[in-house]
């Protein structure tokens, strides 16, 4: 089979397509012919070695966690799926899964075939949900739904979403927009995109200071910040835009400890979507996508032959919605 392969830690231009044996499922796992796989920021952090202490990789390493595909073989003891079934979901390298304490393992989704642990991190892909869209939704959907559950949002609250134009933003903004006032940060070229997601106001973070501009528009500060972009000190600075007694929900690795914010009144939560997953999560995400309450997040498509380029573009260019790679030379259905 063809697979995208990293042979050492490094930037995405070192990635290359190789012919590798099709992986065997093994007990508790299933083999799929991958139709589509989506890129995530964590793929880059794992491959460039940034998180190698937490997630050491075995090389050759096939990236990719989020996928859709067709079940082609079942390992021993797998009874919840059938050969020929269309599925989508999430799997991580074994070291990631062990570190986070989740059972979702994969051999790597950026390949024509991959093996995934059978369980709640996989679900049937319903008719009507395209393979590309289904592949784009697992990580961002899990995390977006976890943010919404954890946030306990009240009608009419003012919520600043930092990094609204990316993958998780494409889930949280539309699912929140009917009950709270969303102020999104986005560059000028993404303004219409985040407005279409449901943001009532947009701050161009490249043109204005996000905190000053937010406090100019909401003088007392917002009720909540959802942070999908900032790390370290810039996030501590951004919390100035939260009113006394407000909340900060953050998904980024590099979110400072609550004590670093120096505010007793602020509730700081780091949201980990994978830890909140239940057997209902992926079906709920699929339902939102089918109903249109979640707009299709796919904004860029590549073929497997272009997968290395897809990662280079993802690393170096502006990021809007989700980037998806289809494995066949034909567009995924
Ligand atoms: N905890 C979890 O379970 C979990 C799961 C998935 C992802 N994550 C993490 O959550 C974060 C968001 O994930 P994602 O998939 O949404 O990422 P993404 O698709 O790369 O989107 C991030 C967005 O942030 C914007 N951005 C970058 N710098 C910014 C700044 N200084 N101010 C405002 N916006 C800025 C980017 O816009 P430009 O492209 O214009 O810079 C992009 O639109 C990442 O750090 C990811 O690693 C966590």
Short mmCIF file of N, CA and C in Angstrom, two decimals, residues 12 39 300 302 306-319 323:
data_model
loop_
_atom_site.label_atom_id
_atom_site.label_comp_id
_atom_site.label_asym_id
_atom_site.label_seq_id
_atom_site.Cartn_x
_atom_site.Cartn_y
_atom_site.Cartn_z
N UNK A 12 7.76 18.98 7.74
CA UNK A 12 6.99 18.16 6.80
C UNK A 12 7.62 17.98 5.43
N UNK A 39 -5.86 16.51 8.54
CA UNK A 39 -4.65 16.97 9.22
C UNK A 39 -5.02 17.70 10.50
N UNK A 300 -9.88 22.67 2.20
CA UNK A 300 -8.81 22.32 1.23
C UNK A 300 -8.70 20.82 1.12
N UNK A 302 -6.55 17.48 -0.82
CA UNK A 302 -5.36 16.99 -1.51
C UNK A 302 -5.56 15.49 -1.76
N UNK A 306 -0.25 13.96 -2.92
CA UNK A 306 0.12 15.34 -2.54
C UNK A 306 0.15 15.51 -1.01
N UNK A 307 0.16 14.39 -0.27
CA UNK A 307 -0.02 14.49 1.18
C UNK A 307 1.13 15.23 1.86
N UNK A 308 2.36 15.06 1.36
CA UNK A 308 3.48 15.78 1.96
C UNK A 308 3.29 17.28 1.77
N UNK A 309 2.84 17.65 0.58
CA UNK A 309 2.56 19.07 0.30
C UNK A 309 1.44 19.58 1.21
N UNK A 310 0.44 18.74 1.43
CA UNK A 310 -0.66 19.14 2.31
C UNK A 310 -0.11 19.53 3.69
N UNK A 311 0.78 18.69 4.24
CA UNK A 311 1.36 19.02 5.55
C UNK A 311 2.23 20.27 5.49
N UNK A 312 2.98 20.46 4.38
CA UNK A 312 3.81 21.68 4.27
C UNK A 312 2.91 22.91 4.24
N UNK A 313 1.84 22.84 3.45
CA UNK A 313 0.93 23.99 3.38
C UNK A 313 0.27 24.24 4.73
N UNK A 314 -0.11 23.15 5.40
CA UNK A 314 -0.77 23.28 6.71
C UNK A 314 0.18 23.94 7.72
N UNK A 315 1.48 23.60 7.62
CA UNK A 315 2.45 24.14 8.57
C UNK A 315 2.78 25.60 8.27
N UNK A 316 2.75 25.98 7.00
CA UNK A 316 3.33 27.28 6.65
C UNK A 316 2.34 28.30 6.15
N UNK A 317 1.12 27.87 5.85
CA UNK A 317 0.18 28.87 5.34
C UNK A 317 -0.99 29.00 6.29
N UNK A 318 -1.79 29.98 5.97
CA UNK A 318 -2.96 30.32 6.75
C UNK A 318 -3.90 29.11 6.87
N UNK A 319 -4.50 28.95 8.03
CA UNK A 319 -5.29 27.74 8.29
C UNK A 319 -6.77 28.11 8.48
N UNK A 323 -8.27 20.65 6.55
CA UNK A 323 -7.56 20.16 5.37
C UNK A 323 -7.68 18.64 5.35
#
